[in-house]
């Protein structure tokens, strides 16, 4: 009795977990999409968590960010412009029909000159209320531009890894067995150091008549390198112990199999931590191929790594695993 | 003799310590409140350590921060306004009763236009002293706004984890034994990676007639996951070796028991390190429950995780631990 | 022969090294001063390494920083003021004797209004050269203020640990042996997590007639805690294997002994990495004392940690180590 | 059969990999140049990856950065100046031939006063179009200066390690064998803590008639130190297991041998992570030397480390490795 208990616990403890759990679910949803994002929608988030303003403003496209920024600038100027206009244009000294602007637009441009702290002074506030509003606008302008410019620089300087992955994961001959392989390269010219990678395999399994999604960490030939200067071919050796042992294209498809590759390391220019991931669905796995070389023959004293060959493969004869006597 | 000595030392070394020590104290004070803050007041801090200005300004509520900011702006303008006024309003060229402002308020608004570097120029300094003061104010204005805007952006961009914890810790059946369980979810939509968790159990123990508070690290089924995309149920298996083995609701209450859960990981958008913690007092522990599923049945290709079900439990029959023969 | 070789290598490898090496030196210089700084002067540094401008500007005292900042502001304004003056005051429109300023000071204050981008406009540039200079000054003003304000905020927000150390290291009874102890507390109210400590012992040893300084890592009862909420007493158990075994106050003095304590951890508000160190010279070691409790009896539900008692000790009878039969 | 398979896999797994792979290449190109940069050119990078704007702007020389900044400022002002000029100089109030500037240059300097937000106001916009353009320029000026000043401060505060390496790697007597040694020092006065080093050896090997470049991690006497206050001599003991065992200057040259040294640690002032590397080609290796001491005899209480002696060596008699019976 005692023995069984400990065995169960030990077994559970040794199971490598990637944080997905083993959820009872008959959905064939792909947990991770090709770009490595998770297909998980959280229901019941608080407004603040849903909004996640900073995260959104940093990660949105540059076009969207430009629109948001300009929209913000316009809105603030319109709002303050209206306020100045309503208080009375006579409180803006220097407004004069001869300047070719209607009263409202004088107020609007005065607002923009205040908010940006340009303050030409052709138009300037007189009277208490307008002076107070202008004083507040200059204050808020400085504060809101600090957010805007902080975001801009944050976006500009954010370390975005550009790891390229081969389009397909392949099962290729490896030593005298076979291996599941994925090839990666760092598209940027800067160096990544202390780089670690992992491979996670998931598939549906029928347990007691219920379809459950199971996740397995795949043992790698090598999961850490000091530098990532060239390409790196991740290899999971398919030994008899491997969960992939005996799998075929058909069985992978039937079990809705998926492979998640992650890589993390340190950018040596800024000492930033970088993380990237990529998912391969069963139909992005090819069996009986091997990767073609990426290094070009070079005559000079520089190695030439051809990134366009990252996904190039050649047909290869798989090793037949010998049965032990 | 020698043997006993080494045994004592080895035993002490193996005791897992969480940094709380084993303080002789008869207080029933809860060391950690529910939000995970420590109920420790430090007596004799230096003024600087007590003030901890930056820390306070970053972590205070937004309302308080707005008040502090505006108060600062107002105070500086008032102070410099008074100075300009005392030096003599005749040193501010352009001040004119026709502008609807008393002399003092002209000085005040001139100060605000100088500090924010708007500098409309309707009013401008003449004479040595006023020019020197205005020059200093513009300088100090730039410096103090850098602190203010730095704080603002720092607050805006500070990575605050939003880890949700189940309201109760439960003792539920686990494999063929039972386990102490806590369920967590990341409320935000961004990913946490390389996530580690720990559980610390503390209770009063009577040692040689003195009540002492003792702290124990609880062994977890799994204390590290690669991703925290779904929910995560932390499990401490209550084996015979566990300090919780044989505990009842009554004994937990009697010993003023408390459980501290900590979690840390890396936010994959900004590579920030995040840390969160939560405490459960004895009356927040339930025995004989299990957590209800949080994943909703979904028809699309997206997993739906219902955060509102995080604390949902169902009654469960605990395993009876078999006595070994 | 082979055996001896391997033994030497293995022995050398196992020797714990702190990076000080074992330098042949007859100096009795203290390598680390009480504040934990190294008494090492590097000869032959390049000018750039010696200057280390950013490092100096961030770590200098606030008074010095204020003087440097103001000096910089004054110098730039003087320089540009002189340039404007030399080009000819007639190129600064609006300069007028009636404003109570000499021509040079008009140029000086115009410079400060340009550099801070206040630009009142009472005085404004006309003519090519003055306009070009003013345009360059505004540009350089923005750039140099970004350095100044960046430094200011960097100084303001730099995480400076305030770890308090007991004034003396003591040798106190510990279990049934004795231990070298140092007590530490975090003076600030924020939390340090994942805290690690180390102790390094150094002394002069006569090897082949030459005085050499030797460094030893001291094994600690516990070198890592999850939280540093209370005080932490570092204990090096003086077993028979300890390099301190059998040392007396006289032998410590004779060998010019010194103890270096280091502590590092993560500030949980900002996830900053913090490091602090402290050195004890032989005359800051006391034998036969123990630390008095720092926790005050409290009636409320808050623990009271009295920082002023950090260095308080009481006389204690050391354990006599029994000889093994 | 089974046995052989496992052996191959295990062997491959144990091979230390530095991320360079074992590329079939007959080139004698040096993979790493003396400064530690990789001689790898990536073909087929996307425009964005090739540009890598932020990286370039941060790491370019100060002279280049000054030129780029000024060029940017000039270009923007010229562009907006032309726009204002084309819209019509009559929309810039205050332009007057008496100010000694042609119409275009009035527009140009107005642009610079707008972009820097100085806004003297002698010239100010009237009419819709010019006001809109000026409003946009002030907005863009604030945004682009945030990038410029961010870069400036980023460059100023970027932690650049200044690790000095001995000019030559030497093979010197070490204990009763010999060792490959490299000496390093931190030129700066700040402290590096938790410092780790590694040595990688690479050479051409003829495998099945094909020249392949092979990489080997070299085992170090010590690869981690707590502090890097003095100099540090990295030692790879050349035991019989070492890949360097039996190598001569001729064999190193024939195989185009190269040694890569890397060092990483934490700067204790700012808690920055630092990384530095250095490469030694076969002709930068000397056999039968030892490093001369760098510590000067000092009379005061400060250690004097003479950085200029970092590369100083003396002739040394190597140990003759005894043959084991």
mmCIF file of N, CA, C and O in Angstrom, chain D residues 231-262:
data_model
loop_
_atom_site.group_PDB
_atom_site.id
_atom_site.type_symbol
_atom_site.label_atom_id
_atom_site.label_comp_id
_atom_site.label_asym_id
_atom_site.label_seq_id
_atom_site.Cartn_x
_atom_site.Cartn_y
_atom_site.Cartn_z
ATOM 1 N N UNK D 231 43.571 41.625 -9.942
ATOM 2 C CA UNK D 231 43.634 40.977 -11.245
ATOM 3 C C UNK D 231 43.150 39.531 -11.064
ATOM 4 O O UNK D 231 43.073 39.022 -9.957
ATOM 5 N N UNK D 232 42.803 38.897 -12.189
ATOM 6 C CA UNK D 232 42.374 37.516 -12.107
ATOM 7 C C UNK D 232 43.105 36.746 -13.201
ATOM 8 O O UNK D 232 43.017 37.123 -14.378
ATOM 9 N N UNK D 233 43.842 35.712 -12.808
ATOM 10 C CA UNK D 233 44.506 34.877 -13.796
ATOM 11 C C UNK D 233 43.676 33.623 -14.016
ATOM 12 O O UNK D 233 43.553 32.790 -13.135
ATOM 13 N N UNK D 234 43.075 33.547 -15.201
ATOM 14 C CA UNK D 234 42.297 32.355 -15.560
ATOM 15 C C UNK D 234 43.270 31.229 -15.874
ATOM 16 O O UNK D 234 44.210 31.420 -16.635
ATOM 17 N N UNK D 235 43.032 30.061 -15.309
ATOM 18 C CA UNK D 235 43.937 28.926 -15.540
ATOM 19 C C UNK D 235 43.174 27.712 -16.040
ATOM 20 O O UNK D 235 42.234 27.255 -15.386
ATOM 21 N N UNK D 236 43.565 27.242 -17.195
ATOM 22 C CA UNK D 236 43.086 25.933 -17.647
ATOM 23 C C UNK D 236 44.211 24.941 -17.410
ATOM 24 O O UNK D 236 45.239 24.987 -18.094
ATOM 25 N N UNK D 237 44.057 24.042 -16.437
ATOM 26 C CA UNK D 237 45.119 23.075 -16.150
ATOM 27 C C UNK D 237 45.203 22.066 -17.299
ATOM 28 O O UNK D 237 44.201 21.456 -17.667
ATOM 29 N N UNK D 238 46.407 21.918 -17.871
ATOM 30 C CA UNK D 238 46.569 21.001 -19.006
ATOM 31 C C UNK D 238 46.868 19.608 -18.476
ATOM 32 O O UNK D 238 48.025 19.180 -18.391
ATOM 33 N N UNK D 239 45.834 18.922 -18.078
ATOM 34 C CA UNK D 239 45.987 17.542 -17.624
ATOM 35 C C UNK D 239 45.975 16.640 -18.863
ATOM 36 O O UNK D 239 45.835 17.103 -19.985
ATOM 37 N N UNK D 240 46.106 15.350 -18.624
ATOM 38 C CA UNK D 240 46.090 14.421 -19.764
ATOM 39 C C UNK D 240 44.749 14.430 -20.472
ATOM 40 O O UNK D 240 44.641 14.046 -21.621
ATOM 41 N N UNK D 241 43.727 14.856 -19.780
ATOM 42 C CA UNK D 241 42.393 14.871 -20.397
ATOM 43 C C UNK D 241 42.181 16.109 -21.262
ATOM 44 O O UNK D 241 41.244 16.182 -22.037
ATOM 45 N N UNK D 242 43.038 17.111 -21.087
ATOM 46 C CA UNK D 242 42.819 18.377 -21.778
ATOM 47 C C UNK D 242 43.057 18.231 -23.272
ATOM 48 O O UNK D 242 43.953 17.508 -23.713
ATOM 49 N N UNK D 243 42.270 18.924 -24.069
ATOM 50 C CA UNK D 243 42.422 18.893 -25.519
ATOM 51 C C UNK D 243 43.735 19.578 -25.904
ATOM 52 O O UNK D 243 44.241 19.389 -27.010
ATOM 53 N N UNK D 244 44.310 20.349 -24.990
ATOM 54 C CA UNK D 244 45.564 21.038 -25.261
ATOM 55 C C UNK D 244 46.775 20.170 -24.914
ATOM 56 O O UNK D 244 47.917 20.553 -25.180
ATOM 57 N N UNK D 245 46.542 19.017 -24.325
ATOM 58 C CA UNK D 245 47.631 18.154 -23.877
ATOM 59 C C UNK D 245 48.468 17.736 -25.083
ATOM 60 O O UNK D 245 47.955 17.140 -26.025
ATOM 61 N N UNK D 246 49.754 18.068 -25.032
ATOM 62 C CA UNK D 246 50.652 17.663 -26.106
ATOM 63 C C UNK D 246 50.728 18.643 -27.264
ATOM 64 O O UNK D 246 51.502 18.455 -28.200
ATOM 65 N N UNK D 247 49.912 19.716 -27.217
ATOM 66 C CA UNK D 247 49.963 20.706 -28.301
ATOM 67 C C UNK D 247 51.278 21.481 -28.247
ATOM 68 O O UNK D 247 51.815 21.750 -27.173
ATOM 69 N N UNK D 248 51.793 21.840 -29.407
ATOM 70 C CA UNK D 248 52.976 22.680 -29.497
ATOM 71 C C UNK D 248 52.613 23.927 -30.289
ATOM 72 O O UNK D 248 51.534 24.005 -30.876
ATOM 73 N N UNK D 249 53.517 24.915 -30.304
ATOM 74 C CA UNK D 249 53.253 26.116 -31.097
ATOM 75 C C UNK D 249 52.990 25.746 -32.550
ATOM 76 O O UNK D 249 52.134 26.331 -33.217
ATOM 77 N N UNK D 250 53.712 24.719 -33.040
ATOM 78 C CA UNK D 250 53.558 24.320 -34.436
ATOM 79 C C UNK D 250 52.183 23.698 -34.673
ATOM 80 O O UNK D 250 51.503 24.004 -35.649
ATOM 81 N N UNK D 251 51.784 22.808 -33.771
ATOM 82 C CA UNK D 251 50.500 22.143 -33.977
ATOM 83 C C UNK D 251 49.354 23.145 -33.829
ATOM 84 O O UNK D 251 48.348 23.060 -34.527
ATOM 85 N N UNK D 252 49.517 24.132 -32.942
ATOM 86 C CA UNK D 252 48.479 25.156 -32.780
ATOM 87 C C UNK D 252 48.340 25.968 -34.074
ATOM 88 O O UNK D 252 47.245 26.267 -34.528
ATOM 89 N N UNK D 253 49.493 26.281 -34.661
ATOM 90 C CA UNK D 253 49.479 27.052 -35.898
ATOM 91 C C UNK D 253 48.887 26.227 -37.045
ATOM 92 O O UNK D 253 48.051 26.699 -37.819
ATOM 93 N N UNK D 254 49.311 24.976 -37.101
ATOM 94 C CA UNK D 254 48.841 24.118 -38.185
ATOM 95 C C UNK D 254 47.330 23.944 -38.151
ATOM 96 O O UNK D 254 46.667 23.865 -39.184
ATOM 97 N N UNK D 255 46.768 23.926 -36.943
ATOM 98 C CA UNK D 255 45.323 23.710 -36.840
ATOM 99 C C UNK D 255 44.570 25.023 -36.713
ATOM 100 O O UNK D 255 43.381 25.033 -36.424
ATOM 101 N N UNK D 256 45.279 26.138 -36.918
ATOM 102 C CA UNK D 256 44.630 27.451 -36.914
ATOM 103 C C UNK D 256 43.869 27.666 -35.599
ATOM 104 O O UNK D 256 42.710 28.087 -35.591
ATOM 105 N N UNK D 257 44.542 27.360 -34.484
ATOM 106 C CA UNK D 257 43.877 27.348 -33.181
ATOM 107 C C UNK D 257 43.527 28.760 -32.698
ATOM 108 O O UNK D 257 44.179 29.736 -33.064
ATOM 109 N N UNK D 258 42.495 28.830 -31.900
ATOM 110 C CA UNK D 258 42.005 30.113 -31.396
ATOM 111 C C UNK D 258 41.396 29.878 -30.016
ATOM 112 O O UNK D 258 40.761 28.859 -29.777
ATOM 113 N N UNK D 259 41.600 30.840 -29.128
ATOM 114 C CA UNK D 259 41.031 30.715 -27.777
ATOM 115 C C UNK D 259 40.116 31.901 -27.526
ATOM 116 O O UNK D 259 40.481 33.048 -27.785
ATOM 117 N N UNK D 260 38.912 31.627 -27.059
ATOM 118 C CA UNK D 260 37.965 32.700 -26.747
ATOM 119 C C UNK D 260 37.747 32.736 -25.235
ATOM 120 O O UNK D 260 37.405 31.730 -24.629
ATOM 121 N N UNK D 261 37.948 33.899 -24.664
ATOM 122 C CA UNK D 261 37.741 34.068 -23.230
ATOM 123 C C UNK D 261 36.516 34.947 -23.028
ATOM 124 O O UNK D 261 36.377 35.976 -23.690
ATOM 125 N N UNK D 262 35.623 34.545 -22.149
ATOM 126 C CA UNK D 262 34.458 35.390 -21.853
ATOM 127 C C UNK D 262 34.389 35.616 -20.351
ATOM 128 O O UNK D 262 34.819 34.783 -19.562
#
